[in-house]
Amino acid sequence: MPPRKSKSRIGGDSNPLADDAEHTAPVSPLHDQPYERGERPQPETSADANGASPPATVEQAPARVAEVEKVRPPATPQEMVEYLDSFTPLDAPLAATADLTDKERQIRDQYEAAIAGADLGFIVEGMVAKWTQAGELYRDEYAEFEDYCQAHDRSMRRINQLMQVAPLGLHILRRLGKNFSRLRLNESHAKHLLPLADRAGDDAAVLVYETLLRANERVTGRLLQAVLARLPEDRWNPDEAVTTIEAFLAEGSRVLPAEREQAPAAPVEAEIGRIQKTVQRATRLAHRQPDLARRIAAELEQAAQRIRAELRDGEPGA
């Protein structure tokens, strides 16, 4: 899978859904560990030359792409649609075998090379994850899709968020990209439109976005929030929606909702969460790769002993 990108995009200090986030072309890389293609690694159980066991790892991502030819980011929304159409989408595995077929490997290579080669935005990231999961392109190396994501240090929660909004983003691009070259759809926009799409259909979300573009508005998450708040939730009428939006835009003074800040996770809680995930993965590996599971358990036990020793040293009278 793709290499880790800047933390300012996903999981960093800045909020990728904020209105002031960079409005990239609507599709971004899966920001993760270096991922190079080669021989599938085998679990190591032997000690090194000094007798020390290698550090525990949880099924490190196999090396796959030695060098990725960088993809030139599409310059327009229509080019982005054409680029996405070059992918082979999957909605189910192509074969009922534990190993991947040659065709499936080629498709996985296509997915991973694309998101490793350029910063293309949230739609490519989400759709590639969705197709990878549906096609079970991880099954030759991992029992579960979550294991595949975790091996590349990716949060399953974040991947689920991307898979949820990417199809709507792609639909908006297909419908509006050809006629609106200045379309700058970002993840925040798709996220705000998702509830409307869920209850009234994706075309309802397209109509709201199109109405704002035709009014020469700079679309932001806050503007979408304000517009959507004016629309009734118990019914959907396209003509009524357009009239309501145009009336709101014609108002001399618009009251936009305040920007909501995401509270950062407490550092201690975040660390505990990572440890718990490691334990869960080790438990799943116990029967499939017992040697690796034992190494993880040993490392965790040694780490706990070191912490307890430090605590004793710091006690009064120690």
Coordinates of N, CA and C in Angstrom, one line a residue, residues 4-243:
R4 N 3.4 6.7 3.8 CA 2.8 7.7 4.6 C 3.0 9.1 4.1
K5 N 2.0 9.9 4.1 CA 2.2 11.3 3.6 C 2.3 12.2 4.9
S6 N 2.2 13.5 4.6 CA 2.3 14.5 5.7 C 1.2 14.3 6.7
K7 N 1.5 14.4 8.0 CA 0.5 14.3 9.0 C -0.5 15.4 9.0
S8 N -0.2 16.5 8.3 CA -1.2 17.6 8.2 C -2.4 17.2 7.5
R9 N -2.4 16.1 6.8 CA -3.6 15.6 6.1 C -4.5 14.8 6.9
I10 N -3.9 13.7 7.5 CA -4.7 12.8 8.2 C -4.1 12.5 9.5
G11 N -4.8 12.7 10.6 CA -4.2 12.3 11.9 C -3.2 13.3 12.5
G12 N -3.0 14.4 11.8 CA -2.1 15.4 12.3 C -2.8 16.5 13.2
D13 N -2.1 17.6 13.3 CA -2.7 18.7 14.2 C -3.8 19.4 13.5
S14 N -3.8 19.5 12.2 CA -4.8 20.2 11.5 C -6.0 19.3 11.2
N15 N -7.1 19.9 11.0 CA -8.4 19.2 10.7 C -8.6 19.1 9.2
P16 N -8.5 17.9 8.5 CA -8.6 17.9 7.1 C -10.0 18.2 6.6
L17 N -11.0 18.3 7.5 CA -12.4 18.6 7.1 C -12.7 20.1 7.3
A18 N -11.7 20.9 7.8 CA -12.0 22.3 8.1 C -12.1 23.1 6.7
D19 N -12.8 24.2 6.8 CA -13.0 25.0 5.5 C -11.7 25.6 5.1
D20 N -10.7 25.8 6.0 CA -9.5 26.4 5.6 C -8.5 25.3 5.1
A21 N -8.9 24.0 5.1 CA -8.0 23.0 4.6 C -7.8 23.2 3.2
E22 N -6.6 22.7 2.7 CA -6.3 22.9 1.3 C -7.3 22.2 0.4
H23 N -7.8 22.9 -0.6 CA -8.8 22.2 -1.4 C -8.1 21.6 -2.6
T24 N -7.7 20.4 -2.4 CA -7.0 19.6 -3.4 C -8.0 19.1 -4.4
A25 N -7.5 18.5 -5.5 CA -8.3 17.8 -6.4 C -8.9 16.7 -5.5
P26 N -10.2 16.2 -5.8 CA -11.0 15.4 -4.9 C -10.6 14.0 -4.7
V27 N -9.4 13.7 -4.5 CA -9.0 12.4 -4.2 C -7.6 12.3 -3.6
S28 N -7.2 11.8 -2.4 CA -5.9 11.9 -1.7 C -5.3 10.6 -1.4
P29 N -4.0 10.5 -1.0 CA -3.3 9.2 -0.8 C -3.6 8.6 0.5
L30 N -3.5 7.4 0.7 CA -3.7 6.7 2.0 C -2.4 6.9 2.8
H31 N -2.3 7.9 3.6 CA -1.1 8.4 4.3 C -0.5 7.3 5.2
D32 N 0.4 6.6 4.7 CA 0.9 5.5 5.5 C 2.4 5.1 5.3
Q33 N 2.8 4.0 5.9 CA 4.2 3.6 6.0 C 4.7 3.3 4.6
P34 N 6.1 3.4 4.5 CA 6.7 3.1 3.2 C 6.3 1.7 2.8
Y35 N 6.0 1.5 1.5 CA 5.4 0.3 1.1 C 6.1 -0.1 -0.2
E36 N 6.9 -1.0 -0.3 CA 7.6 -1.4 -1.5 C 7.4 -2.8 -1.8
R37 N 7.4 -3.1 -3.1 CA 7.0 -4.4 -3.5 C 8.3 -5.3 -3.7
G38 N 8.1 -6.5 -3.3 CA 9.2 -7.5 -3.4 C 8.7 -8.8 -2.9
E39 N 9.6 -9.6 -2.3 CA 9.2 -10.9 -1.7 C 8.4 -10.7 -0.5
R40 N 7.4 -11.6 -0.3 CA 6.6 -11.5 0.9 C 7.5 -11.9 2.1
P41 N 7.6 -11.1 3.2 CA 8.4 -11.4 4.3 C 7.9 -12.5 5.1
Q42 N 8.8 -13.4 5.7 CA 8.4 -14.4 6.6 C 8.7 -14.0 8.0
P43 N 7.9 -14.5 9.0 CA 8.1 -14.2 10.4 C 9.5 -14.6 10.8
E44 N 10.2 -13.8 11.5 CA 11.6 -14.1 12.0 C 11.5 -14.5 13.4
T45 N 12.1 -15.6 13.8 CA 12.1 -16.1 15.2 C 13.5 -16.2 15.8
S46 N 14.5 -16.1 14.9 CA 15.9 -16.3 15.4 C 16.4 -15.1 16.0
A47 N 17.4 -15.2 16.9 CA 18.1 -14.0 17.5 C 19.1 -13.5 16.6
D48 N 19.5 -12.2 16.8 CA 20.6 -11.7 15.9 C 21.9 -12.1 16.4
A49 N 23.0 -11.5 15.9 CA 24.4 -11.9 16.2 C 24.7 -11.7 17.6
N50 N 24.1 -10.7 18.3 CA 24.3 -10.4 19.7 C 23.4 -11.2 20.6
G51 N 22.6 -12.1 20.1 CA 21.7 -12.9 20.9 C 20.4 -12.2 21.2
A52 N 20.2 -11.0 20.8 CA 19.0 -10.3 21.1 C 17.9 -10.6 20.1
S53 N 16.7 -10.8 20.5 CA 15.6 -11.0 19.6 C 15.2 -9.8 18.9
P54 N 14.8 -9.9 17.6 CA 14.4 -8.7 16.9 C 13.1 -8.1 17.5
P55 N 12.9 -6.8 17.4 CA 11.7 -6.1 18.0 C 10.4 -6.7 17.4
A56 N 9.4 -6.8 18.3 CA 8.1 -7.3 17.8 C 7.5 -6.4 16.8
T57 N 6.9 -7.0 15.8 CA 6.1 -6.2 14.9 C 4.8 -7.0 14.6
V58 N 3.8 -6.3 14.1 CA 2.6 -7.0 13.8 C 2.4 -7.1 12.3
E59 N 2.9 -8.3 11.8 CA 2.7 -8.5 10.3 C 3.0 -7.3 9.5
Q60 N 4.3 -6.9 9.5 CA 4.7 -5.7 8.7 C 4.2 -5.8 7.3
A61 N 3.8 -4.7 6.7 CA 3.4 -4.7 5.3 C 4.5 -5.2 4.4
P62 N 4.1 -6.2 3.5 CA 5.1 -6.7 2.6 C 5.6 -5.7 1.6
A63 N 6.9 -5.8 1.3 CA 7.5 -4.8 0.3 C 6.9 -5.1 -1.0
R64 N 6.4 -4.1 -1.7 CA 5.8 -4.4 -3.0 C 6.3 -3.5 -4.1
V65 N 6.2 -2.2 -4.0 CA 6.6 -1.3 -5.1 C 7.9 -0.7 -4.8
A66 N 8.9 -1.1 -5.6 CA 10.3 -0.6 -5.4 C 10.3 0.9 -5.8
E67 N 9.8 1.2 -6.9 CA 9.8 2.6 -7.4 C 8.4 2.8 -8.1
V68 N 7.8 3.8 -7.7 CA 6.5 4.2 -8.2 C 6.6 5.4 -9.1
E69 N 6.2 5.2 -10.4 CA 6.1 6.3 -11.3 C 5.0 7.3 -10.8
K70 N 5.4 8.5 -10.5 CA 4.4 9.4 -9.9 C 3.4 9.8 -10.9
V71 N 2.1 9.8 -10.5 CA 1.0 10.1 -11.3 C 0.9 11.7 -11.3
R72 N 0.7 12.2 -12.5 CA 0.5 13.7 -12.6 C -1.0 13.9 -12.2
P73 N -1.1 14.8 -11.1 CA -2.5 15.0 -10.6 C -3.3 15.6 -11.7
P74 N -4.5 15.1 -12.0 CA -5.4 15.7 -13.0 C -5.6 17.2 -12.7
A75 N -5.6 17.9 -13.8 CA -5.7 19.4 -13.7 C -7.2 19.9 -13.5
T76 N -8.1 19.1 -14.0 CA -9.5 19.6 -13.9 C -10.4 18.5 -13.3
P77 N -11.6 18.8 -12.9 CA -12.5 17.8 -12.4 C -12.8 16.7 -13.4
Q78 N -13.0 17.1 -14.7 CA -13.3 16.1 -15.7 C -12.1 15.2 -15.9
E79 N -10.9 15.7 -15.9 CA -9.7 14.8 -16.0 C -9.7 13.9 -14.8
M80 N -10.1 14.3 -13.6 CA -10.2 13.4 -12.5 C -11.1 12.3 -12.7
V81 N -12.3 12.6 -13.3 CA -13.3 11.6 -13.6 C -12.7 10.5 -14.6
E82 N -12.1 11.0 -15.6 CA -11.4 10.1 -16.6 C -10.4 9.3 -15.9
Y83 N -9.6 9.9 -15.0 CA -8.6 9.1 -14.3 C -9.2 8.0 -13.5
L84 N -10.2 8.3 -12.8 CA -10.9 7.3 -11.9 C -11.5 6.2 -12.8
D85 N -12.0 6.6 -14.0 CA -12.5 5.5 -14.9 C -11.5 4.6 -15.4
S86 N -10.2 4.9 -15.2 CA -9.1 4.0 -15.7 C -8.9 2.9 -14.7
F87 N -9.5 3.0 -13.5 CA -9.3 1.9 -12.5 C -10.2 0.7 -12.9
T88 N -9.9 -0.4 -12.3 CA -10.7 -1.6 -12.4 C -11.4 -1.7 -11.1
P89 N -12.7 -1.3 -11.0 CA -13.4 -1.4 -9.7 C -13.8 -2.9 -9.4
L90 N -13.9 -3.2 -8.1 CA -14.3 -4.5 -7.7 C -15.4 -4.4 -6.7
D91 N -16.4 -5.2 -6.8 CA -17.5 -5.3 -5.8 C -17.5 -6.7 -5.1
A92 N -16.6 -7.6 -5.6 CA -16.5 -8.9 -5.0 C -15.2 -9.5 -5.4
P93 N -14.7 -10.6 -4.7 CA -13.5 -11.2 -5.1 C -13.7 -11.9 -6.5
L94 N -12.6 -11.9 -7.3 CA -12.7 -12.5 -8.6 C -12.5 -14.0 -8.6
A95 N -12.0 -14.5 -7.5 CA -11.8 -15.9 -7.3 C -12.0 -16.4 -5.9
A96 N -12.5 -17.6 -5.7 CA -12.8 -18.1 -4.3 C -11.5 -18.9 -3.9
T97 N -10.4 -18.3 -4.0 CA -9.1 -18.9 -3.6 C -8.5 -18.1 -2.5
A98 N -7.6 -18.8 -1.7 CA -6.9 -18.1 -0.6 C -5.9 -17.1 -1.2
D99 N -5.2 -17.6 -2.3 CA -4.2 -16.7 -2.9 C -4.9 -15.8 -4.0
L100 N -4.3 -14.8 -4.3 CA -4.8 -13.9 -5.4 C -4.5 -14.4 -6.8
T101 N -5.4 -14.2 -7.7 CA -5.1 -14.5 -9.1 C -4.1 -13.5 -9.6
D102 N -3.5 -13.8 -10.8 CA -2.6 -12.8 -11.4 C -3.4 -11.5 -11.7
K103 N -4.7 -11.6 -12.2 CA -5.5 -10.5 -12.4 C -5.7 -9.6 -11.2
E104 N -6.0 -10.3 -10.1 CA -6.2 -9.5 -8.8 C -4.9 -8.8 -8.4
R105 N -3.8 -9.5 -8.6 CA -2.5 -8.9 -8.2 C -2.3 -7.6 -9.0
Q106 N -2.6 -7.7 -10.3 CA -2.4 -6.5 -11.2 C -3.3 -5.4 -10.8
I107 N -4.6 -5.7 -10.4 CA -5.5 -4.7 -9.9 C -5.0 -4.1 -8.6
R108 N -4.5 -4.9 -7.7 CA -4.0 -4.4 -6.4 C -2.8 -3.5 -6.7
D109 N -1.9 -3.9 -7.6 CA -0.8 -3.1 -8.0 C -1.2 -1.7 -8.5
Q110 N -2.3 -1.7 -9.4 CA -2.8 -0.5 -9.9 C -3.3 0.4 -8.8
Y111 N -4.1 -0.1 -7.9 CA -4.6 0.7 -6.7 C -3.4 1.3 -6.0
E112 N -2.5 0.5 -5.6 CA -1.4 0.9 -4.7 C -0.5 1.9 -5.3
A113 N -0.2 1.6 -6.6 CA 0.7 2.5 -7.3 C 0.1 3.9 -7.5
A114 N -1.2 3.9 -7.7 CA -1.9 5.2 -7.9 C -1.9 6.1 -6.6
I115 N -2.2 5.5 -5.5 CA -2.2 6.3 -4.3 C -0.8 6.5 -3.7
A116 N 0.2 5.7 -4.1 CA 1.5 6.0 -3.7 C 2.2 7.0 -4.5
G117 N 1.7 7.3 -5.7 CA 2.4 8.1 -6.6 C 2.1 9.6 -6.6
A118 N 1.0 10.0 -6.0 CA 0.7 11.4 -6.0 C -0.4 11.7 -4.9
D119 N -0.5 13.0 -4.6 CA -1.5 13.4 -3.6 C -2.7 13.8 -4.4
L120 N -3.7 12.8 -4.4 CA -4.8 13.0 -5.3 C -6.1 13.3 -4.6
G121 N -6.2 13.2 -3.3 CA -7.4 13.5 -2.6 C -8.2 12.4 -2.0
F122 N -9.3 12.7 -1.4 CA -10.1 11.7 -0.6 C -10.8 10.7 -1.4
I123 N -11.2 11.0 -2.6 CA -12.0 10.1 -3.4 C -11.2 8.9 -3.8
V124 N -10.0 9.1 -4.3 CA -9.2 7.9 -4.7 C -8.9 7.1 -3.5
E125 N -8.5 7.8 -2.4 CA -8.2 7.0 -1.2 C -9.4 6.2 -0.7
G126 N -10.6 6.8 -0.7 CA -11.7 6.1 -0.2 C -12.2 5.0 -1.1
M127 N -12.2 5.3 -2.4 CA -12.7 4.2 -3.4 C -11.7 3.1 -3.5
V128 N -10.4 3.3 -3.5 CA -9.4 2.3 -3.5 C -9.6 1.4 -2.3
A129 N -9.8 2.0 -1.1 CA -10.0 1.2 0.1 C -11.3 0.3 0.0
K130 N -12.3 0.9 -0.6 CA -13.6 0.2 -0.7 C -13.5 -0.9 -1.7
W131 N -12.8 -0.7 -2.8 CA -12.6 -1.8 -3.8 C -11.7 -2.9 -3.2
T132 N -10.7 -2.5 -2.5 CA -9.7 -3.5 -1.9 C -10.5 -4.4 -0.9
Q133 N -11.4 -3.8 -0.1 CA -12.1 -4.6 0.9 C -13.1 -5.5 0.1
A134 N -13.9 -4.9 -0.8 CA -14.9 -5.7 -1.5 C -14.3 -6.9 -2.3
G135 N -13.1 -6.6 -2.9 CA -12.4 -7.6 -3.7 C -11.6 -8.5 -2.9
E136 N -11.5 -8.3 -1.6 CA -10.6 -9.1 -0.6 C -9.2 -9.2 -1.2
L137 N -8.6 -8.1 -1.6 CA -7.3 -8.1 -2.2 C -6.2 -8.2 -1.1
Y138 N -6.6 -8.3 0.1 CA -5.7 -8.5 1.2 C -5.6 -10.0 1.6
R139 N -6.4 -10.9 1.1 CA -6.6 -12.2 1.7 C -5.4 -13.1 1.5
D140 N -4.5 -12.8 0.6 CA -3.3 -13.7 0.5 C -2.3 -13.4 1.6
E141 N -2.4 -12.3 2.3 CA -1.5 -11.9 3.4 C -2.1 -11.7 4.7
Y142 N -3.4 -11.4 4.8 CA -4.0 -11.0 6.0 C -5.4 -11.7 6.1
A143 N -5.8 -12.0 7.3 CA -7.1 -12.7 7.5 C -8.3 -11.7 7.4
E144 N -8.0 -10.5 7.8 CA -9.1 -9.5 7.8 C -8.6 -8.2 7.2
F145 N -9.5 -7.4 6.6 CA -9.2 -6.1 6.1 C -8.6 -5.2 7.1
E146 N -9.1 -5.3 8.3 CA -8.6 -4.5 9.4 C -7.1 -4.8 9.7
D147 N -6.7 -6.1 9.6 CA -5.3 -6.4 9.7 C -4.5 -5.8 8.6
Y148 N -5.0 -5.8 7.4 CA -4.3 -5.2 6.3 C -4.1 -3.7 6.5
C149 N -5.1 -3.0 7.0 CA -5.0 -1.6 7.3 C -4.0 -1.3 8.5
Q150 N -4.2 -2.1 9.6 CA -3.3 -1.9 10.7 C -1.9 -2.2 10.4
A151 N -1.6 -3.1 9.5 CA -0.2 -3.4 9.2 C 0.5 -2.2 8.5
H152 N -0.4 -1.4 7.9 CA 0.2 -0.2 7.3 C -0.1 1.1 8.2
D153 N -0.3 0.8 9.5 CA -0.5 1.9 10.5 C -1.6 2.8 10.1
R154 N -2.7 2.2 9.7 CA -3.9 3.1 9.3 C -5.1 2.8 10.2
S155 N -5.7 3.8 10.7 CA -6.9 3.6 11.5 C -8.1 3.1 10.7
M156 N -8.7 2.0 11.2 CA -9.9 1.5 10.5 C -11.0 2.5 10.6
R157 N -11.1 3.3 11.7 CA -12.1 4.4 11.8 C -11.9 5.4 10.7
R158 N -10.7 5.8 10.4 CA -10.4 6.8 9.3 C -10.8 6.2 8.0
I159 N -10.4 4.9 7.7 CA -10.7 4.3 6.5 C -12.2 4.2 6.3
N160 N -12.9 3.8 7.3 CA -14.4 3.8 7.2 C -15.0 5.1 6.8
Q161 N -14.4 6.2 7.4 CA -14.9 7.5 7.1 C -14.7 7.8 5.6
L162 N -13.5 7.5 5.1 CA -13.2 7.8 3.7 C -14.1 6.9 2.8
M163 N -14.3 5.6 3.1 CA -15.1 4.8 2.3 C -16.6 5.2 2.3
Q164 N -17.0 5.9 3.3 CA -18.4 6.4 3.4 C -18.6 7.6 2.5
V165 N -17.7 8.5 2.5 CA -17.9 9.8 1.7 C -17.4 9.7 0.3
A166 N -16.5 8.8 0.0 CA -15.9 8.8 -1.4 C -16.9 8.5 -2.5
P167 N -17.9 7.6 -2.4 CA -18.8 7.3 -3.5 C -19.7 8.6 -3.8
L168 N -20.1 9.3 -2.7 CA -20.9 10.5 -3.0 C -20.0 11.5 -3.7
G169 N -18.8 11.7 -3.2 CA -17.8 12.6 -3.9 C -17.6 12.3 -5.4
L170 N -17.5 11.0 -5.7 CA -17.3 10.6 -7.0 C -18.6 10.9 -7.9
H171 N -19.7 10.7 -7.3 CA -21.0 10.9 -8.0 C -21.1 12.4 -8.3
I172 N -20.8 13.3 -7.4 CA -20.8 14.7 -7.6 C -19.9 15.1 -8.7
L173 N -18.7 14.5 -8.7 CA -17.7 14.8 -9.7 C -18.2 14.4 -11.1
R174 N -18.8 13.3 -11.2 CA -19.3 12.8 -12.5 C -20.4 13.7 -13.0
R175 N -21.3 14.2 -12.2 CA -22.4 15.0 -12.6 C -22.0 16.4 -12.9
L176 N -21.0 17.0 -12.2 CA -20.8 18.4 -12.3 C -19.4 18.7 -12.8
G177 N -18.5 17.8 -12.9 CA -17.1 18.0 -13.2 C -16.9 18.6 -14.7
K178 N -17.8 18.1 -15.6 CA -17.6 18.5 -17.0 C -18.0 20.0 -17.2
N179 N -19.1 20.4 -16.5 CA -19.6 21.8 -16.7 C -19.0 22.8 -15.7
F180 N -18.4 22.4 -14.7 CA -17.8 23.4 -13.7 C -16.4 23.1 -13.5
S181 N -15.5 23.7 -14.3 CA -14.1 23.5 -14.2 C -13.5 24.0 -12.9
R182 N -14.2 25.0 -12.3 CA -13.7 25.5 -11.0 C -14.2 24.7 -9.8
L183 N -14.9 23.6 -10.0 CA -15.4 22.8 -8.9 C -14.2 22.3 -8.0
R184 N -14.3 22.6 -6.8 CA -13.2 22.3 -5.8 C -13.9 21.5 -4.7
L185 N -14.3 20.3 -5.0 CA -15.0 19.5 -4.0 C -13.9 18.9 -3.0
N186 N -14.2 19.1 -1.7 CA -13.3 18.4 -0.7 C -14.1 17.5 0.2
E187 N -13.4 16.9 1.1 CA -14.0 15.9 2.0 C -15.1 16.5 2.9
S188 N -14.8 17.8 3.3 CA -15.8 18.4 4.2 C -17.1 18.6 3.5
H189 N -17.1 19.0 2.2 CA -18.3 19.2 1.5 C -19.1 17.9 1.4
A190 N -18.4 16.8 1.0 CA -19.1 15.5 0.9 C -19.7 15.1 2.2
K191 N -19.0 15.3 3.3 CA -19.4 14.9 4.6 C -20.7 15.7 5.0
H192 N -20.8 17.0 4.7 CA -22.0 17.7 5.1 C -23.2 17.3 4.2
L193 N -22.9 16.9 3.0 CA -24.0 16.5 2.1 C -24.5 15.1 2.3
L194 N -23.7 14.3 3.0 CA -24.0 12.9 3.1 C -25.4 12.6 3.8
P195 N -25.8 13.3 4.8 CA -27.1 13.0 5.4 C -28.3 13.3 4.4
L196 N -28.2 14.3 3.6 CA -29.2 14.6 2.6 C -29.2 13.5 1.6
A197 N -28.0 13.1 1.1 CA -27.9 12.0 0.1 C -28.5 10.7 0.7
D198 N -28.3 10.4 1.9 CA -28.9 9.2 2.5 C -30.4 9.2 2.5
R199 N -31.0 10.3 2.8 CA -32.5 10.3 2.9 C -33.2 10.7 1.5
A200 N -32.5 11.4 0.6 CA -33.1 11.9 -0.6 C -32.4 11.4 -1.9
G201 N -31.3 10.8 -1.7 CA -30.6 10.3 -2.9 C -29.4 11.2 -3.2
D202 N -28.4 10.6 -3.9 CA -27.2 11.3 -4.3 C -27.5 12.5 -5.2
D203 N -28.5 12.4 -6.0 CA -28.8 13.6 -6.9 C -29.3 14.8 -6.2
A204 N -29.9 14.6 -5.0 CA -30.3 15.7 -4.2 C -29.0 16.5 -3.7
A205 N -28.0 15.8 -3.3 CA -26.8 16.4 -2.9 C -26.1 17.2 -4.1
V206 N -26.2 16.6 -5.3 CA -25.7 17.2 -6.5 C -26.4 18.5 -6.8
L207 N -27.7 18.5 -6.6 CA -28.5 19.7 -6.9 C -28.2 20.9 -6.0
V208 N -28.0 20.6 -4.7 CA -27.6 21.6 -3.7 C -26.2 22.2 -4.1
Y209 N -25.3 21.3 -4.4 CA -24.0 21.8 -4.8 C -24.0 22.6 -6.1
E210 N -24.8 22.1 -7.1 CA -24.9 22.8 -8.4 C -25.5 24.2 -8.2
T211 N -26.5 24.3 -7.4 CA -27.2 25.6 -7.2 C -26.2 26.6 -6.6
L212 N -25.3 26.2 -5.7 CA -24.3 27.1 -5.2 C -23.3 27.5 -6.2
L213 N -22.9 26.6 -7.1 CA -21.9 26.9 -8.1 C -22.5 27.8 -9.1
R214 N -23.8 27.6 -9.5 CA -24.4 28.5 -10.5 C -24.6 29.9 -10.0
A215 N -24.6 30.0 -8.7 CA -24.7 31.4 -8.1 C -23.3 32.0 -7.9
N216 N -22.3 31.3 -8.4 CA -20.9 31.8 -8.3 C -20.5 31.9 -6.8
E217 N -21.0 31.0 -6.0 CA -20.6 31.0 -4.6 C -19.3 30.2 -4.4
R218 N -18.5 30.7 -3.5 CA -17.3 29.8 -3.0 C -17.9 28.8 -2.0
V219 N -17.9 27.6 -2.4 CA -18.5 26.6 -1.5 C -17.6 26.3 -0.4
T220 N -18.1 26.3 0.8 CA -17.4 25.9 2.0 C -18.3 25.0 2.9
G221 N -17.7 24.4 3.8 CA -18.5 23.5 4.7 C -19.5 24.3 5.5
R222 N -19.1 25.5 5.9 CA -20.0 26.3 6.7 C -21.2 26.8 5.9
L223 N -21.0 27.2 4.6 CA -22.0 27.6 3.7 C -23.0 26.4 3.5
L224 N -22.5 25.2 3.3 CA -23.3 24.0 3.1 C -24.1 23.8 4.3
Q225 N -23.5 23.9 5.5 CA -24.3 23.7 6.7 C -25.5 24.6 6.8
A226 N -25.2 25.9 6.5 CA -26.3 26.9 6.6 C -27.4 26.6 5.6
V227 N -27.0 26.3 4.4 CA -28.0 26.0 3.3 C -28.8 24.8 3.7
L228 N -28.2 23.7 4.1 CA -28.9 22.5 4.4 C -29.8 22.6 5.6
A229 N -29.4 23.5 6.5 CA -30.3 23.8 7.7 C -31.6 24.4 7.3
R230 N -31.7 25.1 6.1 CA -32.9 25.7 5.6 C -33.8 24.7 4.9
L231 N -33.3 23.6 4.6 CA -34.1 22.6 3.8 C -34.9 21.7 4.8
P232 N -36.2 21.4 4.5 CA -36.9 20.6 5.4 C -36.4 19.1 5.4
E233 N -36.4 18.5 6.6 CA -35.8 17.2 6.7 C -36.9 16.1 6.4
D234 N -38.2 16.4 6.4 CA -39.2 15.4 6.3 C -39.7 15.2 4.8
R235 N -39.1 16.0 3.9 CA -39.5 15.9 2.5 C -38.4 16.4 1.6
W236 N -38.4 16.0 0.3 CA -37.5 16.6 -0.7 C -38.2 16.9 -1.9
N237 N -38.1 18.2 -2.3 CA -38.7 18.7 -3.5 C -37.7 19.5 -4.2
P238 N -37.2 19.1 -5.4 CA -36.1 19.8 -6.0 C -36.4 21.3 -6.3
D239 N -37.6 21.6 -6.8 CA -37.9 23.0 -7.1 C -37.9 23.8 -5.8
E240 N -38.5 23.2 -4.8 CA -38.5 23.9 -3.5 C -37.1 24.1 -2.9
A241 N -36.3 23.2 -3.1 CA -34.9 23.3 -2.6 C -34.1 24.4 -3.3
V242 N -34.3 24.5 -4.6 CA -33.6 25.5 -5.4 C -34.1 26.9 -4.9
T243 N -35.4 27.0 -4.8 CA -36.0 28.3 -4.4 C -35.5 28.7 -3.0

